[in-house]
mmCIF file of C-alpha atoms in Angstrom:
data_model
loop_
_atom_site.group_PDB
_atom_site.id
_atom_site.type_symbol
_atom_site.label_atom_id
_atom_site.label_comp_id
_atom_site.label_asym_id
_atom_site.label_seq_id
_atom_site.Cartn_x
_atom_site.Cartn_y
_atom_site.Cartn_z
ATOM 1 C CA UNK A 113 0.000 0.000 0.000
ATOM 2 C CA UNK A 114 2.999 2.211 0.515
ATOM 3 C CA UNK A 115 3.406 2.767 -3.220
ATOM 4 C CA UNK A 116 -0.148 4.174 -3.401
ATOM 5 C CA UNK A 117 0.590 6.617 -0.572
ATOM 6 C CA UNK A 118 3.799 7.620 -2.322
ATOM 7 C CA UNK A 119 1.790 8.103 -5.526
ATOM 8 C CA UNK A 120 -0.443 10.598 -3.710
ATOM 9 C CA UNK A 121 2.499 12.473 -2.193
ATOM 10 C CA UNK A 122 4.195 12.667 -5.584
ATOM 11 C CA UNK A 123 1.010 13.928 -7.226
ATOM 12 C CA UNK A 124 0.328 10.932 -9.459
ATOM 13 C CA UNK A 125 -2.728 9.584 -7.616
ATOM 14 C CA UNK A 126 -5.856 11.186 -6.067
ATOM 15 C CA UNK A 127 -5.946 11.751 -2.306
ATOM 16 C CA UNK A 128 -8.307 8.825 -1.693
ATOM 17 C CA UNK A 129 -5.349 6.457 -2.247
ATOM 18 C CA UNK A 130 -3.966 7.613 1.109
ATOM 19 C CA UNK A 131 -6.762 5.552 2.620
ATOM 20 C CA UNK A 132 -6.540 2.383 0.529
ATOM 21 C CA UNK A 133 -7.439 -0.564 2.711
ATOM 22 C CA UNK A 134 -6.813 -4.277 2.508
ATOM 23 C CA UNK A 135 -9.829 -6.491 2.083
ATOM 24 C CA UNK A 136 -10.354 -9.868 3.693
ATOM 25 C CA UNK A 137 -11.298 -12.315 0.942
ATOM 26 C CA UNK A 138 -12.966 -14.634 3.441
ATOM 27 C CA UNK A 139 -15.024 -11.981 5.219
ATOM 28 C CA UNK A 140 -16.046 -9.779 2.302
ATOM 29 C CA UNK A 141 -19.009 -11.431 0.594
ATOM 30 C CA UNK A 142 -18.396 -9.383 -2.550
ATOM 31 C CA UNK A 143 -15.061 -11.135 -3.006
ATOM 32 C CA UNK A 144 -16.331 -14.646 -2.536
ATOM 33 C CA UNK A 145 -16.952 -16.622 -5.684
ATOM 34 C CA UNK A 146 -20.467 -15.946 -6.894
ATOM 35 C CA UNK A 147 -22.892 -18.617 -7.898
ATOM 36 C CA UNK A 148 -23.844 -17.822 -11.444
ATOM 37 C CA UNK A 149 -26.241 -19.585 -13.710
ATOM 38 C CA UNK A 150 -24.516 -18.414 -16.867
ATOM 39 C CA UNK A 151 -26.958 -18.583 -19.700
ATOM 40 C CA UNK A 152 -28.932 -21.632 -18.696
ATOM 41 C CA UNK A 153 -31.683 -19.138 -17.936
ATOM 42 C CA UNK A 154 -31.757 -18.097 -21.564
ATOM 43 C CA UNK A 155 -34.572 -20.463 -22.241
ATOM 44 C CA UNK A 156 -37.449 -19.599 -19.967
ATOM 45 C CA UNK A 157 -38.612 -23.211 -19.788
ATOM 46 C CA UNK A 158 -35.457 -23.966 -17.826
ATOM 47 C CA UNK A 159 -36.395 -21.665 -14.991
ATOM 48 C CA UNK A 160 -36.892 -23.432 -11.748
ATOM 49 C CA UNK A 161 -40.055 -23.146 -9.742
ATOM 50 C CA UNK A 162 -37.985 -22.026 -6.811
ATOM 51 C CA UNK A 163 -37.069 -18.780 -8.524
ATOM 52 C CA UNK A 164 -40.589 -17.948 -9.519
ATOM 53 C CA UNK A 165 -42.027 -18.889 -6.150
ATOM 54 C CA UNK A 166 -39.690 -16.483 -4.456
ATOM 55 C CA UNK A 167 -40.625 -13.625 -6.732
ATOM 56 C CA UNK A 168 -44.339 -14.326 -6.407
ATOM 57 C CA UNK A 169 -44.124 -14.603 -2.667
ATOM 58 C CA UNK A 170 -45.128 -11.555 -0.690
ATOM 59 C CA UNK A 171 -42.005 -10.261 1.010
ATOM 60 C CA UNK A 172 -42.241 -10.522 4.726
ATOM 61 C CA UNK A 173 -40.141 -10.787 7.820
ATOM 62 C CA UNK A 174 -36.769 -9.262 8.372
ATOM 63 C CA UNK A 175 -33.220 -10.241 7.677
ATOM 64 C CA UNK A 176 -30.284 -10.091 9.929
ATOM 65 C CA UNK A 177 -26.925 -9.261 8.446
ATOM 66 C CA UNK A 178 -26.063 -12.813 7.608
ATOM 67 C CA UNK A 179 -28.942 -12.713 5.155
ATOM 68 C CA UNK A 180 -30.909 -15.378 6.982
ATOM 69 C CA UNK A 181 -34.634 -14.862 7.167
ATOM 70 C CA UNK A 182 -35.881 -14.647 10.710
ATOM 71 C CA UNK B 159 -45.795 -10.638 -24.689
ATOM 72 C CA UNK B 160 -42.232 -11.442 -25.770
ATOM 73 C CA UNK B 161 -39.588 -9.897 -23.549
ATOM 74 C CA UNK B 162 -35.807 -9.771 -24.014
ATOM 75 C CA UNK B 163 -33.596 -9.259 -20.966
ATOM 76 C CA UNK B 164 -30.103 -8.000 -21.770
ATOM 77 C CA UNK B 165 -27.541 -8.435 -19.023
ATOM 78 C CA UNK B 166 -23.868 -9.140 -18.455
ATOM 79 C CA UNK B 167 -24.379 -12.442 -16.776
ATOM 80 C CA UNK B 168 -27.039 -14.430 -14.996
ATOM 81 C CA UNK B 169 -26.982 -14.501 -11.247
ATOM 82 C CA UNK B 170 -29.551 -14.884 -8.514
ATOM 83 C CA UNK B 171 -30.574 -11.241 -8.330
ATOM 84 C CA UNK B 172 -33.633 -9.134 -9.019
ATOM 85 C CA UNK B 173 -33.344 -9.682 -12.753
ATOM 86 C CA UNK B 174 -33.550 -13.462 -12.489
ATOM 87 C CA UNK B 175 -36.373 -13.440 -9.969
ATOM 88 C CA UNK B 176 -38.321 -10.980 -12.086
ATOM 89 C CA UNK B 177 -37.573 -13.098 -15.138
ATOM 90 C CA UNK B 178 -39.226 -16.031 -13.378
ATOM 91 C CA UNK B 179 -42.083 -13.799 -12.290
ATOM 92 C CA UNK B 180 -42.752 -12.749 -15.901
ATOM 93 C CA UNK B 181 -42.764 -16.371 -17.047
ATOM 94 C CA UNK B 182 -45.333 -17.210 -14.372
ATOM 95 C CA UNK B 183 -47.462 -14.350 -15.668
ATOM 96 C CA UNK B 184 -47.459 -16.031 -19.057
ATOM 97 C CA UNK B 185 -44.876 -14.018 -20.940
ATOM 98 C CA UNK B 186 -42.171 -15.477 -23.135
ATOM 99 C CA UNK B 187 -38.847 -14.271 -21.759
ATOM 100 C CA UNK B 188 -35.340 -14.631 -23.136
ATOM 101 C CA UNK B 189 -32.260 -13.561 -21.206
ATOM 102 C CA UNK B 190 -29.304 -12.837 -23.465
ATOM 103 C CA UNK B 191 -26.026 -12.042 -21.745
ATOM 104 C CA UNK B 192 -22.696 -10.624 -22.849
ATOM 105 C CA UNK B 193 -21.248 -13.937 -21.713
ATOM 106 C CA UNK B 194 -23.376 -15.638 -24.354
ATOM 107 C CA UNK B 195 -22.023 -13.305 -27.013
ATOM 108 C CA UNK B 196 -18.365 -12.989 -26.066
ATOM 109 C CA UNK B 197 -17.352 -16.211 -24.332
ATOM 110 C CA UNK B 198 -16.161 -17.810 -27.537
ATOM 111 C CA UNK B 199 -16.105 -21.567 -27.276
ATOM 112 C CA UNK B 200 -17.891 -21.587 -23.944
ATOM 113 C CA UNK B 201 -20.682 -24.124 -23.685
ATOM 114 C CA UNK B 202 -23.321 -21.396 -23.458
ATOM 115 C CA UNK B 203 -21.934 -19.221 -26.189
ATOM 116 C CA UNK B 204 -24.502 -18.071 -28.691
ATOM 117 C CA UNK B 205 -23.845 -17.373 -32.342
ATOM 118 C CA UNK B 206 -25.131 -14.005 -33.447
ATOM 119 C CA UNK B 207 -25.323 -11.785 -36.480
ATOM 120 C CA UNK B 208 -25.537 -8.039 -36.338
ATOM 121 C CA UNK B 209 -26.303 -6.235 -39.549
ATOM 122 C CA UNK B 210 -27.410 -2.738 -40.420
ATOM 123 C CA UNK B 211 -31.039 -3.248 -39.564
ATOM 124 C CA UNK B 212 -31.254 -6.438 -37.525
ATOM 125 C CA UNK B 213 -29.645 -8.311 -34.692
ATOM 126 C CA UNK B 214 -30.298 -12.040 -34.564
ATOM 127 C CA UNK B 215 -28.989 -14.832 -32.397
ATOM 128 C CA UNK B 216 -29.271 -18.571 -32.378
ATOM 129 C CA UNK B 217 -29.881 -20.546 -29.238
ATOM 130 C CA UNK B 218 -30.111 -24.305 -29.618
ATOM 131 C CA UNK B 219 -32.486 -24.804 -32.534
ATOM 132 C CA UNK B 220 -34.175 -21.454 -32.293
ATOM 133 C CA UNK B 221 -33.328 -18.264 -34.186
ATOM 134 C CA UNK B 222 -34.343 -15.062 -32.400
ATOM 135 C CA UNK B 223 -34.551 -11.640 -34.020
ATOM 136 C CA UNK B 224 -34.481 -8.395 -32.106
ATOM 137 C CA UNK B 225 -37.538 -7.101 -33.952
ATOM 138 C CA UNK B 226 -39.749 -9.939 -32.669
ATOM 139 C CA UNK B 227 -39.543 -8.666 -29.069
ATOM 140 C CA UNK B 228 -42.176 -6.340 -27.631
ATOM 141 C CA UNK B 229 -40.143 -5.173 -24.685
ATOM 142 C CA UNK B 230 -36.477 -5.058 -23.671
ATOM 143 C CA UNK B 231 -35.053 -4.740 -20.197
ATOM 144 C CA UNK B 232 -31.378 -3.913 -19.848
ATOM 145 C CA UNK B 233 -30.054 -4.685 -16.426
ATOM 146 C CA UNK B 234 -26.324 -4.414 -15.697
ATOM 147 C CA UNK B 235 -25.624 -4.763 -19.397
ATOM 148 C CA UNK B 236 -21.803 -4.290 -19.630
ATOM 149 C CA UNK B 237 -21.300 -4.277 -15.862
ATOM 150 C CA UNK B 238 -17.489 -4.611 -15.655
ATOM 151 C CA UNK B 239 -17.796 -7.365 -18.216
ATOM 152 C CA UNK B 240 -14.178 -7.748 -19.288
ATOM 153 C CA UNK B 241 -12.900 -7.348 -15.771
ATOM 154 C CA UNK B 242 -15.309 -9.658 -13.981
ATOM 155 C CA UNK B 243 -16.586 -12.100 -16.548
ATOM 156 C CA UNK B 244 -14.222 -12.499 -19.435
ATOM 157 C CA UNK B 245 -11.275 -12.723 -17.060
ATOM 158 C CA UNK B 246 -8.992 -9.737 -17.407
ATOM 159 C CA UNK B 247 -6.002 -11.969 -16.618
ATOM 160 C CA UNK B 248 -6.217 -13.293 -20.165
ATOM 161 C CA UNK B 249 -5.427 -9.827 -21.449
ATOM 162 C CA UNK B 250 -2.501 -9.064 -19.167
ATOM 163 C CA UNK B 251 -0.115 -10.785 -21.530
ATOM 164 C CA UNK B 252 -0.943 -8.177 -24.177
ATOM 165 C CA UNK B 253 -0.115 -4.434 -24.088
ATOM 166 C CA UNK B 254 -2.847 -2.417 -22.253
ATOM 167 C CA UNK B 255 -4.026 -0.911 -25.522
ATOM 168 C CA UNK B 256 -5.431 -4.349 -26.493
ATOM 169 C CA UNK B 257 -7.552 -4.504 -23.336
ATOM 170 C CA UNK B 258 -8.828 -0.975 -23.925
ATOM 171 C CA UNK B 259 -9.714 -1.861 -27.497
ATOM 172 C CA UNK B 260 -11.578 -4.985 -26.340
ATOM 173 C CA UNK B 261 -13.613 -2.863 -23.952
ATOM 174 C CA UNK B 262 -14.607 -0.585 -26.795
ATOM 175 C CA UNK B 263 -15.566 -3.549 -28.984
ATOM 176 C CA UNK B 264 -17.855 -4.917 -26.264
ATOM 177 C CA UNK B 265 -19.358 -1.467 -25.816
ATOM 178 C CA UNK B 266 -19.929 -1.155 -29.575
ATOM 179 C CA UNK B 267 -21.898 -4.399 -29.813
ATOM 180 C CA UNK B 268 -23.897 -3.654 -26.686
ATOM 181 C CA UNK B 269 -24.676 -0.129 -27.789
ATOM 182 C CA UNK B 270 -25.662 -1.087 -31.337
ATOM 183 C CA UNK B 271 -28.183 -3.648 -30.073
ATOM 184 C CA UNK B 272 -29.783 -0.883 -28.010
ATOM 185 C CA UNK B 273 -29.637 1.628 -30.862
ATOM 186 C CA UNK B 274 -31.380 -0.837 -33.152
ATOM 187 C CA UNK B 275 -34.076 -1.411 -30.531
ATOM 188 C CA UNK B 276 -34.641 2.338 -30.267
ATOM 189 C CA UNK B 277 -34.909 2.646 -34.050
ATOM 190 C CA UNK B 278 -37.433 -0.185 -34.030
ATOM 191 C CA UNK B 279 -39.301 1.661 -31.263
ATOM 192 C CA UNK B 280 -39.136 -1.272 -28.884
ATOM 193 C CA UNK B 281 -39.625 0.018 -25.346
ATOM 194 C CA UNK B 282 -36.462 -0.427 -23.270
ATOM 195 C CA UNK B 283 -36.892 -0.612 -19.507
ATOM 196 C CA UNK B 284 -34.373 1.587 -17.697
ATOM 197 C CA UNK B 285 -33.088 3.199 -20.865
ATOM 198 C CA UNK B 286 -31.667 5.929 -18.698
ATOM 199 C CA UNK B 287 -29.933 9.137 -19.657
ATOM 200 C CA UNK B 288 -26.200 8.343 -19.536
ATOM 201 C CA UNK B 289 -25.519 11.606 -17.685
ATOM 202 C CA UNK B 290 -26.677 9.799 -14.532
ATOM 203 C CA UNK B 291 -23.323 7.998 -14.522
ATOM 204 C CA UNK B 292 -21.590 11.265 -13.597
ATOM 205 C CA UNK B 293 -21.876 11.453 -9.796
ATOM 206 C CA UNK B 294 -20.991 15.156 -9.719
ATOM 207 C CA UNK B 295 -23.799 15.909 -12.130
ATOM 208 C CA UNK B 296 -26.145 13.821 -9.958
ATOM 209 C CA UNK B 297 -25.394 16.143 -7.035
ATOM 210 C CA UNK B 298 -25.942 19.176 -9.219
ATOM 211 C CA UNK B 299 -29.270 17.805 -10.513
ATOM 212 C CA UNK B 300 -30.403 16.764 -7.023
ATOM 213 C CA UNK B 301 -29.963 20.332 -5.787
ATOM 214 C CA UNK B 302 -31.909 21.675 -8.741
ATOM 215 C CA UNK B 303 -34.799 19.428 -7.724
ATOM 216 C CA UNK B 304 -34.686 20.864 -4.209
ATOM 217 C CA UNK B 305 -32.763 18.112 -2.405
ATOM 218 C CA UNK B 306 -30.051 18.867 0.116
ATOM 219 C CA UNK B 307 -26.587 17.530 -0.733
ATOM 220 C CA UNK B 308 -23.235 17.748 1.040
ATOM 221 C CA UNK B 309 -21.063 20.473 -0.511
ATOM 222 C CA UNK B 310 -18.364 19.132 -2.778
ATOM 223 C CA UNK B 311 -15.016 20.314 -4.071
ATOM 224 C CA UNK B 312 -12.972 18.803 -6.871
ATOM 225 C CA UNK B 313 -9.522 20.349 -6.738
ATOM 226 C CA UNK B 314 -5.783 19.949 -7.192
ATOM 227 C CA UNK B 315 -4.988 22.941 -4.988
ATOM 228 C CA UNK B 316 -3.761 22.640 -1.401
ATOM 229 C CA UNK B 317 -4.983 26.167 -0.601
ATOM 230 C CA UNK B 318 -8.474 25.399 -1.913
ATOM 231 C CA UNK B 319 -8.621 22.135 0.047
ATOM 232 C CA UNK B 320 -7.423 23.853 3.233
ATOM 233 C CA UNK B 321 -10.061 26.576 2.822
ATOM 234 C CA UNK B 322 -12.761 23.930 2.241
ATOM 235 C CA UNK B 323 -11.565 22.033 5.282
ATOM 236 C CA UNK B 324 -11.632 25.190 7.411
ATOM 237 C CA UNK B 325 -15.264 25.772 6.416
ATOM 238 C CA UNK B 326 -16.330 22.253 7.371
ATOM 239 C CA UNK B 327 -16.167 20.272 10.562
ATOM 240 C CA UNK B 328 -15.269 17.141 8.625
ATOM 241 C CA UNK B 329 -13.988 16.564 5.091
ATOM 242 C CA UNK B 330 -14.309 13.245 3.335
ATOM 243 C CA UNK B 331 -12.823 11.921 0.118
ATOM 244 C CA UNK B 332 -14.114 9.121 -2.097
ATOM 245 C CA UNK B 333 -14.026 8.041 -5.742
ATOM 246 C CA UNK B 334 -16.104 10.375 -7.890
ATOM 247 C CA UNK B 335 -16.871 7.503 -10.247
ATOM 248 C CA UNK B 336 -17.290 3.759 -9.823
ATOM 249 C CA UNK B 337 -14.114 2.131 -8.635
ATOM 250 C CA UNK B 338 -13.958 -1.575 -7.893
ATOM 251 C CA UNK B 339 -11.303 -3.557 -6.103
ATOM 252 C CA UNK B 340 -7.606 -3.644 -6.969
ATOM 253 C CA UNK B 341 -6.301 -7.190 -7.204
ATOM 254 C CA UNK B 342 -2.589 -7.288 -6.662
ATOM 255 C CA UNK B 343 -0.826 -10.597 -6.191
ATOM 256 C CA UNK B 344 -2.538 -12.125 -3.147
ATOM 257 C CA UNK B 345 -3.949 -8.865 -1.861
ATOM 258 C CA UNK B 346 -7.181 -7.072 -2.610
ATOM 259 C CA UNK B 347 -7.407 -3.333 -1.973
ATOM 260 C CA UNK B 348 -10.468 -1.144 -1.838
ATOM 261 C CA UNK B 349 -11.224 2.564 -1.617
ATOM 262 C CA UNK B 350 -14.013 3.558 0.659
ATOM 263 C CA UNK B 351 -15.348 6.902 1.685
ATOM 264 C CA UNK B 352 -12.721 8.156 4.130
ATOM 265 C CA UNK B 353 -12.419 11.079 6.502
ATOM 266 C CA UNK B 354 -9.470 13.275 5.534
ATOM 267 C CA UNK B 355 -7.249 13.610 8.594
ATOM 268 C CA UNK B 356 -6.108 17.243 8.983
ATOM 269 C CA UNK B 357 -2.525 16.057 9.532
ATOM 270 C CA UNK B 358 -2.612 14.280 6.151
ATOM 271 C CA UNK B 359 -2.897 17.645 4.429
ATOM 272 C CA UNK B 360 0.733 18.147 5.369
ATOM 273 C CA UNK B 361 1.665 15.189 3.172
ATOM 274 C CA UNK B 362 0.389 16.984 0.090
ATOM 275 C CA UNK B 363 2.283 19.428 -2.076
ATOM 276 C CA UNK B 364 0.838 22.810 -3.078
ATOM 277 C CA UNK B 365 -0.591 21.088 -6.132
ATOM 278 C CA UNK B 366 -1.671 17.438 -6.077
ATOM 279 C CA UNK B 367 -3.580 15.081 -8.343
ATOM 280 C CA UNK B 368 -7.190 16.350 -8.774
ATOM 281 C CA UNK B 369 -9.307 14.761 -6.060
ATOM 282 C CA UNK B 370 -12.922 14.712 -4.926
ATOM 283 C CA UNK B 371 -13.906 16.017 -1.474
ATOM 284 C CA UNK B 372 -17.196 16.465 0.305
ATOM 285 C CA UNK B 373 -18.437 17.869 3.568
ATOM 286 C CA UNK B 374 -18.779 15.049 6.076
ATOM 287 C CA UNK B 375 -22.332 15.051 7.431
ATOM 288 C CA UNK B 376 -22.915 14.047 11.013
ATOM 289 C CA UNK B 377 -25.527 11.396 10.487
ATOM 290 C CA UNK B 378 -27.964 9.391 12.524
ATOM 291 C CA UNK B 379 -28.575 6.689 9.915
ATOM 292 C CA UNK B 380 -28.446 6.004 6.186
ATOM 293 C CA UNK B 381 -31.353 5.293 3.886
ATOM 294 C CA UNK B 382 -31.295 2.982 0.906
ATOM 295 C CA UNK B 383 -34.190 3.980 -1.332
ATOM 296 C CA UNK B 384 -35.545 1.781 -4.108
ATOM 297 C CA UNK B 385 -37.127 3.513 -7.076
ATOM 298 C CA UNK B 386 -39.387 0.955 -8.686
ATOM 299 C CA UNK B 387 -41.156 2.237 -11.769
ATOM 300 C CA UNK B 388 -42.408 5.461 -10.209
ATOM 301 C CA UNK B 389 -42.732 4.245 -6.625
ATOM 302 C CA UNK B 390 -40.230 5.062 -3.900
ATOM 303 C CA UNK B 391 -39.568 2.652 -1.030
ATOM 304 C CA UNK B 392 -36.893 2.885 1.626
ATOM 305 C CA UNK B 393 -34.826 0.851 4.060
ATOM 306 C CA UNK B 394 -33.216 2.429 7.101
ATOM 307 C CA UNK B 395 -29.645 1.259 7.728
ATOM 308 C CA UNK B 396 -28.760 1.856 11.324
ATOM 309 C CA UNK B 397 -25.431 1.203 12.945
ATOM 310 C CA UNK B 398 -26.060 -0.927 16.025
ATOM 311 C CA UNK B 399 -23.351 0.723 18.100
ATOM 312 C CA UNK B 400 -23.659 4.468 17.786
ATOM 313 C CA UNK B 401 -20.562 5.992 16.244
ATOM 314 C CA UNK B 402 -19.617 8.283 13.391
ATOM 315 C CA UNK B 403 -19.381 6.254 10.210
ATOM 316 C CA UNK B 404 -17.688 7.399 7.007
ATOM 317 C CA UNK B 405 -18.522 4.357 4.897
ATOM 318 C CA UNK B 406 -21.397 2.070 5.768
ATOM 319 C CA UNK B 407 -19.867 -0.842 3.822
ATOM 320 C CA UNK B 408 -17.330 -1.401 6.568
ATOM 321 C CA UNK B 409 -20.094 -1.602 9.153
ATOM 322 C CA UNK B 410 -21.789 -4.236 7.014
ATOM 323 C CA UNK B 411 -18.642 -6.302 7.046
ATOM 324 C CA UNK B 412 -18.408 -5.904 10.813
ATOM 325 C CA UNK B 413 -21.977 -7.181 11.162
ATOM 326 C CA UNK B 414 -22.964 -3.897 12.744
ATOM 327 C CA UNK B 415 -25.995 -2.805 10.689
ATOM 328 C CA UNK B 416 -29.695 -3.212 11.325
ATOM 329 C CA UNK B 417 -32.041 -2.794 8.332
ATOM 330 C CA UNK B 418 -35.697 -1.856 8.750
ATOM 331 C CA UNK B 419 -38.399 -0.519 6.469
ATOM 332 C CA UNK B 420 -38.686 3.264 6.458
ATOM 333 C CA UNK B 421 -41.448 5.565 5.284
ATOM 334 C CA UNK B 422 -40.154 8.672 3.554
ATOM 335 C CA UNK B 423 -41.909 12.046 3.848
ATOM 336 C CA UNK B 424 -44.161 12.736 0.854
ATOM 337 C CA UNK B 425 -42.377 15.937 -0.198
ATOM 338 C CA UNK B 426 -39.034 14.132 -0.299
ATOM 339 C CA UNK B 427 -40.578 11.316 -2.335
ATOM 340 C CA UNK B 428 -41.881 13.836 -4.833
ATOM 341 C CA UNK B 429 -38.454 15.437 -5.278
ATOM 342 C CA UNK B 430 -36.698 12.081 -5.710
ATOM 343 C CA UNK B 431 -39.276 10.901 -8.231
ATOM 344 C CA UNK B 432 -38.726 14.039 -10.297
ATOM 345 C CA UNK B 433 -34.974 13.450 -10.157
ATOM 346 C CA UNK B 434 -35.350 9.824 -11.314
ATOM 347 C CA UNK B 435 -37.702 10.852 -14.085
ATOM 348 C CA UNK B 436 -35.197 13.515 -15.146
ATOM 349 C CA UNK B 437 -32.659 10.706 -15.700
ATOM 350 C CA UNK B 438 -35.353 8.457 -17.298
ATOM 351 C CA UNK B 439 -34.806 5.751 -14.687
ATOM 352 C CA UNK B 440 -37.328 2.972 -14.140
ATOM 353 C CA UNK B 441 -35.338 1.060 -11.563
ATOM 354 C CA UNK B 442 -32.491 2.253 -9.358
ATOM 355 C CA UNK B 443 -31.370 2.778 -5.792
ATOM 356 C CA UNK B 444 -30.741 6.130 -4.134
ATOM 357 C CA UNK B 445 -28.645 6.701 -1.015
ATOM 358 C CA UNK B 446 -29.495 9.305 1.603
ATOM 359 C CA UNK B 447 -28.138 10.284 4.991
ATOM 360 C CA UNK B 448 -30.454 11.477 7.731
ATOM 361 C CA UNK B 449 -28.337 14.214 9.263
ATOM 362 C CA UNK B 450 -28.128 14.913 12.967
ATOM 363 C CA UNK B 451 -29.664 18.301 12.026
ATOM 364 C CA UNK B 452 -32.829 16.470 10.900
ATOM 365 C CA UNK B 453 -32.280 17.034 7.167
ATOM 366 C CA UNK B 454 -32.135 14.354 4.495
ATOM 367 C CA UNK B 455 -28.942 14.562 2.438
ATOM 368 C CA UNK B 456 -28.816 13.027 -1.029
ATOM 369 C CA UNK B 457 -25.603 11.058 -1.624
ATOM 370 C CA UNK B 458 -25.954 9.295 -4.950
ATOM 371 C CA UNK B 459 -28.015 7.299 -7.410
ATOM 372 C CA UNK B 460 -26.921 3.809 -8.391
ATOM 373 C CA UNK B 461 -28.540 3.168 -11.760
ATOM 374 C CA UNK B 462 -27.798 -0.558 -11.452
ATOM 375 C CA UNK B 463 -28.043 -0.788 -7.685
ATOM 376 C CA UNK B 464 -28.897 -3.850 -5.621
ATOM 377 C CA UNK B 465 -32.663 -4.148 -5.384
ATOM 378 C CA UNK B 466 -33.489 -7.705 -4.400
ATOM 379 C CA UNK B 467 -31.605 -7.730 -1.091
ATOM 380 C CA UNK B 468 -33.191 -4.503 0.196
ATOM 381 C CA UNK B 469 -36.592 -5.595 -1.109
ATOM 382 C CA UNK B 470 -36.636 -8.325 1.524
ATOM 383 C CA UNK B 471 -36.895 -5.665 4.243
ATOM 384 C CA UNK B 472 -39.912 -4.023 2.628
ATOM 385 C CA UNK B 473 -43.486 -5.121 3.198
ATOM 386 C CA UNK B 474 -44.452 -4.359 -0.425
ATOM 387 C CA UNK B 475 -43.830 -7.115 -2.971
ATOM 388 C CA UNK B 476 -41.348 -5.342 -5.227
ATOM 389 C CA UNK B 477 -41.919 -7.755 -8.115
ATOM 390 C CA UNK B 478 -45.663 -7.143 -8.156
ATOM 391 C CA UNK B 479 -45.064 -3.423 -7.850
ATOM 392 C CA UNK B 480 -42.547 -3.328 -10.696
ATOM 393 C CA UNK B 481 -44.845 -5.420 -12.871
ATOM 394 C CA UNK B 482 -47.966 -3.415 -12.091
ATOM 395 C CA UNK B 483 -46.396 0.017 -12.519
ATOM 396 C CA UNK B 484 -44.214 -0.754 -15.489
ATOM 397 C CA UNK B 485 -46.294 -3.110 -17.539
ATOM 398 C CA UNK B 486 -49.624 -1.324 -17.247
ATOM 399 C CA UNK B 487 -50.329 0.168 -20.612
ATOM 400 C CA UNK B 488 -47.586 -1.854 -22.301
ATOM 401 C CA UNK B 489 -49.225 -5.261 -22.211
#
């Protein structure tokens, strides 16, 4: 990270690089490998009932931060 | 009705749930992704032909033409495609100019599909005004529609920054445009909204690289608003342990946020709706801070923001709402 701070001091990088922070790959959900369906959803007949049930379901309840429905 | 969804990839988000919802309502829906078009040799790659007046693609035994669709929805169509999907590592062995060229090629294909759809007068959901991408212009527009925003300064001058800092209790800095993670060897770096420490000003020369600054607002909580085809819903994001927070993402990672449904004042809703309509948005998220002074401060619009996750905290069924508001008059 030092090179980014040096970049700011030298005038090559914007000030926000003074505050670059390391991310934890295990803790940050955005960095975990995402489950993707690729294009198997291209054909609508391949859609699972589970997906449509969820979207048709009236939202209710609350979530905690782990994303689990209470 | 025949509906084409254009996206970068397929993942379990609002787009896919709404896709399923539309199928249940009896519509024929096709989701074409940039992965289908550009992942050459991949098992789900789709052959396509783009000519002056038509775009067609073949999937399994079926040939689809753009002109046969009644409605198009673009959702995260080109969302960091080369970087996140096509695997930017593949391009590191070439000079950077090759990667930049590839980005432009992807943009060209994506944009021409949309241009053709517009010429064919096919309604495109969320065919927003591209000026919404400029976060500085968002702040400018928000003020013109009567919303309060933190003051901002974009400068390369130490004197100007010092004067701005003297006028404000707290100064923050953040990217003025979208900026993802930096992957470097085994490390991943990010750039969050950060409070500028007064002593850090001493590290800077009289002229530094142009940077974005804003007044730090003392806040009580943040609001994530969902704009769903003319309707505005909101979720209150409260830090469990009271403290001054510069970037709420860190609190999320520390498991320190409580989300609850929030009802916005009607006059604020009206102003936000006008702002969204100004940018021709049908679906987006808008971030606000509720200041300790009682005012609502507009932070930014995310034209491709996360909808599904926040929808789970709202008592309204966002799929029904989107369908009802958007499709009425089009079906």
